[in-house]
Amino acid sequence: MVTTERKVNFSAGPAVLPVEVLEEARENLLSLGNSGVGVMEHSHRGKEFVAVLAEAESGCRELLGLGDDWAVLFLSGGASSQFFMVPMNFLAGGVANYLDTGVWSSKAIKEANAFGQAHVAASGKAGKYAAIPTTADYKPGARYTHFTSNNTIYGTQWKSEPVVDSPLVCDASSDMLSRPIDVSRYALIYAGAQKNLGPAGVTLVVARKDFIASGASNIPPMLQYRTHLEHESCYNTPPCFAIYVMSLVFKWLKNQGGPVGIARYNEKKAAVLYDCLDSSAFWTTPAEKASRSLMNVVWRLPSEELEAKFVSEASKAGFSGLKGHRNVGGIRASIYNAMPIEGVQGLVEFMKDFERRNG
Amino acid sequence: MVTTERKVNFSAGPAVLPVEVLEEARENLLSLGNSGVGVMEHSHRGKEFVAVLAEAESGCRELLGLGDDWAVLFLSGGASSQFFMVPMNFLAGGVANYLDTGVWSSKAIKEANAFGQAHVAASGKAGKYAAIPTTADYKPGARYTHFTSNNTIYGTQWKSEPVVDSPLVCDASSDMLSRPIDVSRYALIYAGAQKNLGPAGVTLVVARKDFIASGASNIPPMLQYRTHLEHESCYNTPPCFAIYVMSLVFKWLKNQGGPVGIARYNEKKAAVLYDCLDSSAFWTTPAEKASRSLMNVVWRLPSEELEAKFVSEASKAGFSGLKGHRNVGGIRASIYNAMPIEGVQGLVEFMKDFERRNG
């Protein structure tokens, strides 16, 4: 067994997973339980994997409080595939409202315009996406309204859902299950797994069944949500192992007190880092305070040279993945659910020392 | 560490993986090498995963003998997504020849008809798909010709490529890299990983770059092969862990002598089972001898009751996954690359004993 000490991994995604989850997955690679067949080697139609899938679904239902009128789907292709699947299913030449809060929203808007009109009801672009818009100009009669709940690159996050009168669709890839949400306000929520939910390779989609039923049926079956609902995510072979790991993450999350418990932890964790950033002019934070993300904390140092030195020295001290997104530069610490508070505290100690030496 | 004895797993897919591969993956779950970050937790743009991806690609290139005019893509969505992606990219209202050799070919045909005319140049349907067609009525001027090299449900396999004068597209999901192929005869080959290549969740696509360039550009970027070629399979976050395991399978396969070595082994392995089936009228094999698959061996017993008893007793004896596909019933043993010959020999011993007791 490799016994290398684990780094504190601030990667924006794929990202750190709970050690308990990794250890349980490791135990089951050559034999899932006492089945004598590894977790990756079971038929997706065999009773062992059917049980894994059922556990993943019930875990998700419990954590989100979903009733029978909601579907839980395990798809593939990432959030990037949802950018076109959503308009392909629901836009049909009509108008949808889109809230532009950064790179990922912009991509979703671009894709939607191929299927109808993606009306940008509000955009943070003029303000370099430093803030979540507080007003919006919604088109009436929209098929849906799309927003990105957390913006990994600019480090901003919606504190509550936009208030709209069309079905609300959310890309929650980077803050899904990091806090409680009122699902009754949504029609469809999607999330690539590789931030808070599991490894890359599975996309969680939860949606109201009636919304799914309203989707297009003249598109390839694999691209219709209804296909995956009817076949319980097994129309074709699903990404079994990624779903398995997600089921372990759901179990772990329940042990953390579910969305309520983890939200309290995430707030505390983010406060440790933001308090440090706010304590000195050595650090600057581009995101406006009211819009700050609890998942991705971005900041700058006095120069790009110091930023490079910071990343390099942090890496040597055991803190990895701190380089900001190539679009914006600077520093980014992604502190998803699985990041322990001790990791953030350690980073803050390193930061204070770095400031003493370079400030 | 779980020490449960492993069953001999004849599942049609997801299927058995080499023990060496599983053990290496297990070693790297909490830290990839000495990186201090688990293989599922590395950023797909970090140097560690970039190296994994490069190793997977070079392994594939070496095993298939691909030149620079070929692209190697790691996609998601399974072969089922290729069923529509191929015509969406290349049919454009035109005609393509399709060779119908079973359930998966038929699904591909159905999807293609939404984008143009899928002309069925030959079909084994009238003969219950017991044989690979030996003649075909190809439409001239076809955009491409599509065939399924191995048919998991009916247990048949093309012994050599159909000879055509349009670009040849192949669904090789269930026999990819199980034998040498002359890639110069193909334009595009796709394969879901979960039979011979790795875990479910990644689809290998190898294609001539000029064929990719000829594809449609008025479809969502994620559905254009050129997007994934231009971005080296990292347009969005790829299914990193599945690609990692595939890279280990490629390394393992090279150690088995590559396609030539494994083909010899697969022939020997299949002969052990077919010899047993041919030795007694107790067993009947629906697939015609000339069309028999070296990957999926299907057979019947004198009654469905005996078949159920066979599956049940085999399972108790440590042989799992032998139930035939629900469409056709009977017995099926999938003996992909990673199935050791000792597994097949053990099954044959069990079969001879079962026949003695029930014949």
CSV table of N, CA and C in Angstrom, one decimal, chain A residues 1-2 4-7 9 11 13-17 19 22-23 25-27 29-31 33-38 40-45 76-78 80-81 84 88 107 111 115 194 199-201 220-223 235-241 245 320 326, chain B residues 1-2 4-7 9 11 13-17 19 22-23 25-27 29-31 33-38 40-45 76-78 80-81 84 88 107 111 115 194 199-201 220-223 235-241 245 320 326:
chain,number,residue,atom,x,y,z
A,1,MET,N,0.8,-1.2,0.0
A,1,MET,CA,0.0,0.0,0.0
A,1,MET,C,0.9,1.3,0.0
A,2,VAL,N,0.6,2.2,-0.9
A,2,VAL,CA,1.3,3.5,-0.9
A,2,VAL,C,0.9,4.2,0.4
A,4,THR,N,2.2,7.4,0.9
A,4,THR,CA,2.6,8.8,0.7
A,4,THR,C,1.6,9.7,1.5
A,5,GLU,N,2.2,10.7,2.1
A,5,GLU,CA,1.3,11.7,2.9
A,5,GLU,C,0.5,12.5,1.8
A,6,ARG,N,-0.8,12.7,2.1
A,6,ARG,CA,-1.7,13.4,1.2
A,6,ARG,C,-1.5,14.9,1.3
A,7,LYS,N,-1.5,15.5,0.2
A,7,LYS,CA,-1.4,17.0,0.2
A,7,LYS,C,-2.7,17.6,0.5
A,9,ASN,N,-5.4,19.5,-1.0
A,9,ASN,CA,-5.7,19.7,-2.4
A,9,ASN,C,-6.8,20.7,-2.6
A,11,SER,N,-7.7,22.0,-5.5
A,11,SER,CA,-8.0,21.9,-7.0
A,11,SER,C,-9.5,22.2,-7.2
A,13,GLY,N,-11.4,21.2,-9.5
A,13,GLY,CA,-12.2,20.1,-10.0
A,13,GLY,C,-11.5,19.5,-11.2
A,14,PRO,N,-11.4,18.1,-11.2
A,14,PRO,CA,-11.6,17.2,-10.1
A,14,PRO,C,-10.9,17.7,-8.8
A,15,ALA,N,-11.6,17.3,-7.7
A,15,ALA,CA,-11.2,17.9,-6.5
A,15,ALA,C,-11.0,16.9,-5.4
A,16,VAL,N,-10.6,17.4,-4.2
A,16,VAL,CA,-10.5,16.5,-3.1
A,16,VAL,C,-11.7,15.7,-2.8
A,17,LEU,N,-11.6,14.4,-2.4
A,17,LEU,CA,-12.7,13.6,-2.0
A,17,LEU,C,-12.5,13.2,-0.5
A,19,VAL,N,-11.5,11.2,2.6
A,19,VAL,CA,-10.6,10.0,2.7
A,19,VAL,C,-11.4,8.7,3.0
A,22,LEU,N,-12.6,7.4,-0.3
A,22,LEU,CA,-11.5,6.7,-1.1
A,22,LEU,C,-11.1,5.4,-0.5
A,23,GLU,N,-11.1,5.3,0.8
A,23,GLU,CA,-10.7,4.1,1.5
A,23,GLU,C,-11.8,3.0,1.3
A,25,ALA,N,-13.9,2.8,-1.3
A,25,ALA,CA,-13.8,2.5,-2.7
A,25,ALA,C,-12.6,1.5,-3.0
A,26,ARG,N,-11.5,1.8,-2.3
A,26,ARG,CA,-10.3,1.0,-2.4
A,26,ARG,C,-10.5,-0.4,-2.0
A,27,GLU,N,-11.3,-0.6,-0.9
A,27,GLU,CA,-11.6,-1.9,-0.3
A,27,GLU,C,-12.4,-2.7,-1.3
A,29,LEU,N,-12.5,-2.5,-4.8
A,29,LEU,CA,-12.1,-2.5,-6.2
A,29,LEU,C,-11.9,-4.0,-6.7
A,30,LEU,N,-11.5,-4.9,-5.9
A,30,LEU,CA,-11.3,-6.3,-6.3
A,30,LEU,C,-12.5,-7.1,-6.0
A,31,SER,N,-13.3,-6.7,-5.0
A,31,SER,CA,-14.5,-7.4,-4.7
A,31,SER,C,-15.5,-6.4,-4.0
A,33,GLY,N,-18.0,-5.8,-1.7
A,33,GLY,CA,-18.5,-6.6,-0.5
A,33,GLY,C,-17.9,-7.9,-0.6
A,34,ASN,N,-18.7,-9.0,-0.4
A,34,ASN,CA,-18.2,-10.3,-0.6
A,34,ASN,C,-18.6,-11.0,-1.8
A,35,SER,N,-18.9,-10.1,-2.9
A,35,SER,CA,-19.5,-10.7,-4.1
A,35,SER,C,-18.4,-11.4,-4.9
A,36,GLY,N,-17.1,-11.2,-4.7
A,36,GLY,CA,-16.1,-11.8,-5.5
A,36,GLY,C,-15.9,-11.2,-6.8
A,37,VAL,N,-16.5,-10.1,-7.1
A,37,VAL,CA,-16.4,-9.4,-8.4
A,37,VAL,C,-16.2,-7.9,-8.0
A,38,GLY,N,-15.2,-7.3,-8.6
A,38,GLY,CA,-14.9,-5.9,-8.3
A,38,GLY,C,-16.0,-4.9,-8.6
A,40,MET,N,-16.1,-2.3,-10.4
A,40,MET,CA,-16.1,-1.9,-11.8
A,40,MET,C,-16.5,-3.0,-12.7
A,41,GLU,N,-16.6,-4.2,-12.2
A,41,GLU,CA,-16.7,-5.4,-13.1
A,41,GLU,C,-18.1,-6.0,-13.0
A,42,HIS,N,-19.0,-5.4,-12.2
A,42,HIS,CA,-20.3,-6.0,-12.1
A,42,HIS,C,-21.2,-5.5,-13.3
A,43,SER,N,-22.0,-6.3,-13.9
A,43,SER,CA,-23.0,-5.9,-14.9
A,43,SER,C,-23.8,-4.8,-14.3
A,44,HIS,N,-24.2,-3.8,-15.1
A,44,HIS,CA,-25.0,-2.8,-14.6
A,44,HIS,C,-26.5,-3.3,-14.4
A,45,ARG,N,-26.8,-4.5,-14.9
A,45,ARG,CA,-28.1,-5.0,-14.7
A,45,ARG,C,-28.1,-6.1,-13.6
A,76,SER,N,-24.0,11.3,-18.3
A,76,SER,CA,-22.6,11.5,-18.5
A,76,SER,C,-22.4,12.7,-19.4
A,77,GLY,N,-21.2,13.1,-19.7
A,77,GLY,CA,-21.0,14.2,-20.6
A,77,GLY,C,-20.8,15.5,-19.9
A,78,GLY,N,-20.9,15.5,-18.6
A,78,GLY,CA,-20.6,16.7,-17.8
A,78,GLY,C,-21.6,17.8,-18.0
A,80,SER,N,-21.1,20.5,-19.4
A,80,SER,CA,-21.0,20.9,-20.8
A,80,SER,C,-22.1,20.3,-21.7
A,81,SER,N,-22.5,19.1,-21.4
A,81,SER,CA,-23.5,18.5,-22.2
A,81,SER,C,-24.9,19.0,-21.8
A,84,PHE,N,-26.2,22.2,-23.8
A,84,PHE,CA,-27.1,22.0,-25.0
A,84,PHE,C,-28.3,21.1,-24.8
A,88,MET,N,-32.0,22.0,-26.0
A,88,MET,CA,-32.5,21.1,-27.0
A,88,MET,C,-33.8,20.4,-26.6
A,107,LYS,N,-21.1,30.2,-21.6
A,107,LYS,CA,-21.0,29.0,-22.5
A,107,LYS,C,-22.4,28.5,-22.7
A,111,GLU,N,-24.6,28.2,-26.3
A,111,GLU,CA,-25.2,26.9,-26.8
A,111,GLU,C,-26.7,27.0,-27.0
A,115,PHE,N,-30.7,27.0,-30.4
A,115,PHE,CA,-32.0,26.3,-30.3
A,115,PHE,C,-33.2,27.3,-30.1
A,194,GLN,N,-17.6,16.4,-10.3
A,194,GLN,CA,-16.2,16.4,-9.8
A,194,GLN,C,-15.8,17.6,-8.9
A,199,PRO,N,-16.2,11.6,-8.4
A,199,PRO,CA,-15.2,11.8,-9.5
A,199,PRO,C,-15.8,12.3,-10.8
A,200,ALA,N,-15.0,12.9,-11.6
A,200,ALA,CA,-15.4,13.2,-13.0
A,200,ALA,C,-16.0,12.0,-13.7
A,201,GLY,N,-17.0,12.2,-14.5
A,201,GLY,CA,-17.5,11.1,-15.3
A,201,GLY,C,-19.0,10.8,-15.1
A,220,PRO,N,-32.4,12.7,-30.5
A,220,PRO,CA,-31.9,11.3,-30.2
A,220,PRO,C,-32.3,10.9,-28.8
A,221,PRO,N,-32.8,9.7,-28.6
A,221,PRO,CA,-33.2,9.2,-27.3
A,221,PRO,C,-32.2,9.5,-26.2
A,222,MET,N,-30.9,9.3,-26.4
A,222,MET,CA,-29.9,9.5,-25.4
A,222,MET,C,-29.9,11.0,-24.9
A,223,LEU,N,-30.4,11.9,-25.8
A,223,LEU,CA,-30.4,13.3,-25.4
A,223,LEU,C,-31.7,13.8,-24.8
A,235,TYR,N,-30.6,3.2,-19.6
A,235,TYR,CA,-30.9,3.0,-21.0
A,235,TYR,C,-29.7,2.4,-21.7
A,236,ASN,N,-28.5,2.9,-21.4
A,236,ASN,CA,-27.3,2.3,-21.8
A,236,ASN,C,-26.4,2.1,-20.6
A,237,THR,N,-25.3,1.5,-20.7
A,237,THR,CA,-24.4,1.3,-19.6
A,237,THR,C,-24.0,2.6,-18.9
A,238,PRO,N,-24.4,2.9,-17.7
A,238,PRO,CA,-24.1,4.1,-17.1
A,238,PRO,C,-22.6,4.1,-16.6
A,239,PRO,N,-22.1,5.3,-16.2
A,239,PRO,CA,-20.7,5.3,-15.6
A,239,PRO,C,-20.7,4.8,-14.2
A,240,CYS,N,-20.7,3.4,-14.1
A,240,CYS,CA,-21.0,2.7,-12.9
A,240,CYS,C,-20.1,3.1,-11.7
A,241,PHE,N,-18.8,3.1,-12.0
A,241,PHE,CA,-17.9,3.4,-10.8
A,241,PHE,C,-18.1,4.8,-10.3
A,245,VAL,N,-19.0,5.8,-6.4
A,245,VAL,CA,-18.3,6.7,-5.5
A,245,VAL,C,-19.3,7.8,-5.1
A,320,SER,N,-1.7,22.1,-2.6
A,320,SER,CA,-1.7,22.0,-4.1
A,320,SER,C,-2.9,22.6,-4.7
A,326,ARG,N,-6.8,30.1,-15.6
A,326,ARG,CA,-5.9,30.8,-16.6
A,326,ARG,C,-6.6,32.0,-17.2
B,1,MET,N,-8.0,-4.9,4.3
B,1,MET,CA,-8.1,-5.3,2.9
B,1,MET,C,-9.1,-6.5,2.8
B,2,VAL,N,-10.0,-6.3,1.9
B,2,VAL,CA,-11.0,-7.5,1.6
B,2,VAL,C,-10.2,-8.6,1.0
B,4,THR,N,-11.8,-11.5,0.0
B,4,THR,CA,-12.7,-12.4,-0.6
B,4,THR,C,-12.1,-13.0,-1.9
B,5,GLU,N,-12.3,-14.3,-2.1
B,5,GLU,CA,-11.8,-14.9,-3.4
B,5,GLU,C,-12.7,-14.4,-4.5
B,6,ARG,N,-12.0,-14.1,-5.6
B,6,ARG,CA,-12.7,-13.6,-6.8
B,6,ARG,C,-13.4,-14.7,-7.6
B,7,LYS,N,-14.6,-14.4,-8.0
B,7,LYS,CA,-15.3,-15.3,-8.9
B,7,LYS,C,-14.7,-15.2,-10.3
B,9,ASN,N,-15.7,-14.3,-13.7
B,9,ASN,CA,-16.7,-13.4,-14.0
B,9,ASN,C,-16.9,-13.4,-15.6
B,11,SER,N,-19.4,-11.9,-17.1
B,11,SER,CA,-20.3,-10.8,-17.5
B,11,SER,C,-20.0,-10.2,-18.8
B,13,GLY,N,-20.6,-7.2,-19.8
B,13,GLY,CA,-20.1,-5.8,-19.7
B,13,GLY,C,-21.0,-5.0,-18.8
B,14,PRO,N,-20.5,-4.2,-17.9
B,14,PRO,CA,-19.1,-4.2,-17.4
B,14,PRO,C,-18.6,-5.6,-17.2
B,15,ALA,N,-17.3,-5.8,-17.3
B,15,ALA,CA,-16.8,-7.2,-17.4
B,15,ALA,C,-15.5,-7.3,-16.6
B,16,VAL,N,-15.0,-8.5,-16.5
B,16,VAL,CA,-13.7,-8.7,-15.7
B,16,VAL,C,-12.6,-7.8,-16.2
B,17,LEU,N,-11.8,-7.3,-15.3
B,17,LEU,CA,-10.6,-6.5,-15.6
B,17,LEU,C,-9.4,-7.3,-15.1
B,19,VAL,N,-6.4,-8.5,-13.0
B,19,VAL,CA,-6.2,-8.2,-11.5
B,19,VAL,C,-5.0,-7.2,-11.4
B,22,LEU,N,-6.4,-3.8,-11.6
B,22,LEU,CA,-7.2,-3.4,-10.4
B,22,LEU,C,-6.3,-3.1,-9.2
B,23,GLU,N,-5.2,-3.9,-9.1
B,23,GLU,CA,-4.3,-3.7,-8.0
B,23,GLU,C,-3.6,-2.4,-8.1
B,25,ALA,N,-4.6,0.3,-9.7
B,25,ALA,CA,-5.6,1.3,-9.5
B,25,ALA,C,-5.8,1.5,-8.0
B,26,ARG,N,-5.9,0.4,-7.3
B,26,ARG,CA,-6.1,0.4,-5.8
B,26,ARG,C,-5.0,1.2,-5.1
B,27,GLU,N,-3.7,0.9,-5.6
B,27,GLU,CA,-2.6,1.5,-5.0
B,27,GLU,C,-2.6,3.1,-5.2
B,29,LEU,N,-5.4,5.1,-5.5
B,29,LEU,CA,-6.6,5.8,-5.2
B,29,LEU,C,-6.4,7.0,-4.2
B,30,LEU,N,-5.5,6.8,-3.3
B,30,LEU,CA,-5.3,7.9,-2.3
B,30,LEU,C,-4.1,8.8,-2.6
B,31,SER,N,-3.3,8.3,-3.5
B,31,SER,CA,-2.2,9.1,-4.0
B,31,SER,C,-1.7,8.5,-5.3
B,33,GLY,N,0.9,7.8,-7.6
B,33,GLY,CA,2.4,7.8,-7.4
B,33,GLY,C,2.7,8.4,-6.1
B,34,ASN,N,3.7,9.3,-6.1
B,34,ASN,CA,4.0,10.0,-4.8
B,34,ASN,C,3.5,11.4,-4.8
B,35,SER,N,2.4,11.7,-5.6
B,35,SER,CA,1.9,13.0,-5.8
B,35,SER,C,1.2,13.6,-4.5
B,36,GLY,N,0.7,12.6,-3.7
B,36,GLY,CA,0.0,13.1,-2.5
B,36,GLY,C,-1.5,13.4,-2.8
B,37,VAL,N,-1.9,13.2,-4.0
B,37,VAL,CA,-3.3,13.5,-4.4
B,37,VAL,C,-3.8,12.2,-5.2
B,38,GLY,N,-5.0,11.7,-4.8
B,38,GLY,CA,-5.5,10.5,-5.4
B,38,GLY,C,-5.7,10.7,-6.9
B,40,MET,N,-8.3,10.2,-8.7
B,40,MET,CA,-9.6,10.8,-9.0
B,40,MET,C,-9.6,12.3,-8.6
B,41,GLU,N,-8.6,12.8,-7.9
B,41,GLU,CA,-8.7,14.1,-7.3
B,41,GLU,C,-7.8,15.1,-8.0
B,42,HIS,N,-7.0,14.7,-9.0
B,42,HIS,CA,-6.1,15.6,-9.7
B,42,HIS,C,-6.9,16.4,-10.7
B,43,SER,N,-6.6,17.7,-10.9
B,43,SER,CA,-7.2,18.5,-11.9
B,43,SER,C,-6.8,17.8,-13.3
B,44,HIS,N,-7.8,17.9,-14.2
B,44,HIS,CA,-7.6,17.3,-15.5
B,44,HIS,C,-6.6,18.1,-16.3
B,45,ARG,N,-6.3,19.3,-15.8
B,45,ARG,CA,-5.3,20.2,-16.5
B,45,ARG,C,-3.9,20.2,-15.8
B,76,SER,N,-17.4,10.4,-23.7
B,76,SER,CA,-18.3,9.7,-22.7
B,76,SER,C,-19.7,9.5,-23.4
B,77,GLY,N,-20.6,8.9,-22.7
B,77,GLY,CA,-21.9,8.6,-23.3
B,77,GLY,C,-22.1,7.2,-24.0
B,78,GLY,N,-21.0,6.5,-23.9
B,78,GLY,CA,-21.1,5.1,-24.4
B,78,GLY,C,-21.2,5.0,-25.9
B,80,SER,N,-23.8,4.1,-27.3
B,80,SER,CA,-25.2,4.6,-27.6
B,80,SER,C,-25.1,6.0,-28.0
B,81,SER,N,-24.2,6.8,-27.6
B,81,SER,CA,-24.1,8.2,-28.0
B,81,SER,C,-23.4,8.2,-29.4
B,84,PHE,N,-25.8,8.1,-32.5
B,84,PHE,CA,-26.4,9.3,-33.1
B,84,PHE,C,-25.3,10.3,-33.5
B,88,MET,N,-25.1,12.3,-37.1
B,88,MET,CA,-25.2,13.7,-36.8
B,88,MET,C,-24.0,14.5,-37.5
B,107,LYS,N,-30.1,-0.7,-33.5
B,107,LYS,CA,-30.2,0.6,-32.7
B,107,LYS,C,-29.5,1.7,-33.5
B,111,GLU,N,-31.3,5.2,-35.1
B,111,GLU,CA,-30.8,6.5,-34.8
B,111,GLU,C,-30.4,7.3,-36.1
B,115,PHE,N,-31.3,11.3,-39.4
B,115,PHE,CA,-30.4,12.3,-40.0
B,115,PHE,C,-30.2,12.1,-41.5
B,194,GLN,N,-16.3,-0.8,-21.6
B,194,GLN,CA,-16.6,-1.8,-20.5
B,194,GLN,C,-16.6,-3.3,-20.9
B,199,PRO,N,-13.2,0.3,-17.4
B,199,PRO,CA,-14.6,0.4,-16.8
B,199,PRO,C,-15.6,1.2,-17.6
B,200,ALA,N,-16.8,1.0,-17.4
B,200,ALA,CA,-17.8,1.8,-18.0
B,200,ALA,C,-17.6,3.3,-17.7
B,201,GLY,N,-17.9,4.2,-18.7
B,201,GLY,CA,-17.8,5.6,-18.4
B,201,GLY,C,-16.9,6.3,-19.4
B,220,PRO,N,-24.0,21.1,-31.7
B,220,PRO,CA,-23.4,21.5,-30.5
B,220,PRO,C,-21.9,21.1,-30.4
B,221,PRO,N,-21.0,22.0,-30.0
B,221,PRO,CA,-19.6,21.6,-30.0
B,221,PRO,C,-19.3,20.3,-29.3
B,222,MET,N,-19.9,19.9,-28.2
B,222,MET,CA,-19.7,18.7,-27.5
B,222,MET,C,-20.0,17.5,-28.4
B,223,LEU,N,-20.8,17.7,-29.5
B,223,LEU,CA,-21.2,16.6,-30.3
B,223,LEU,C,-20.4,16.5,-31.6
B,235,TYR,N,-11.9,19.3,-23.8
B,235,TYR,CA,-12.8,20.5,-24.0
B,235,TYR,C,-13.6,20.7,-22.7
B,236,ASN,N,-14.1,19.7,-22.1
B,236,ASN,CA,-14.6,19.7,-20.8
B,236,ASN,C,-13.9,18.7,-19.9
B,237,THR,N,-14.3,18.6,-18.7
B,237,THR,CA,-13.6,17.6,-17.8
B,237,THR,C,-13.9,16.2,-18.3
B,238,PRO,N,-12.9,15.5,-18.7
B,238,PRO,CA,-13.2,14.1,-19.2
B,238,PRO,C,-13.4,13.1,-18.1
B,239,PRO,N,-13.8,11.9,-18.4
B,239,PRO,CA,-14.0,10.9,-17.3
B,239,PRO,C,-12.6,10.4,-16.9
B,240,CYS,N,-11.9,11.1,-16.0
B,240,CYS,CA,-10.5,10.9,-15.8
B,240,CYS,C,-10.2,9.5,-15.2
B,241,PHE,N,-10.9,9.1,-14.3
B,241,PHE,CA,-10.5,7.8,-13.7
B,241,PHE,C,-10.7,6.6,-14.7
B,245,VAL,N,-7.8,4.0,-15.8
B,245,VAL,CA,-7.8,2.6,-15.8
B,245,VAL,C,-7.6,2.0,-17.3
B,320,SER,N,-19.7,-16.6,-12.4
B,320,SER,CA,-20.8,-15.6,-12.4
B,320,SER,C,-21.1,-15.0,-13.8
B,326,ARG,N,-31.4,-11.1,-22.0
B,326,ARG,CA,-32.8,-11.2,-21.8
B,326,ARG,C,-33.6,-11.3,-23.2
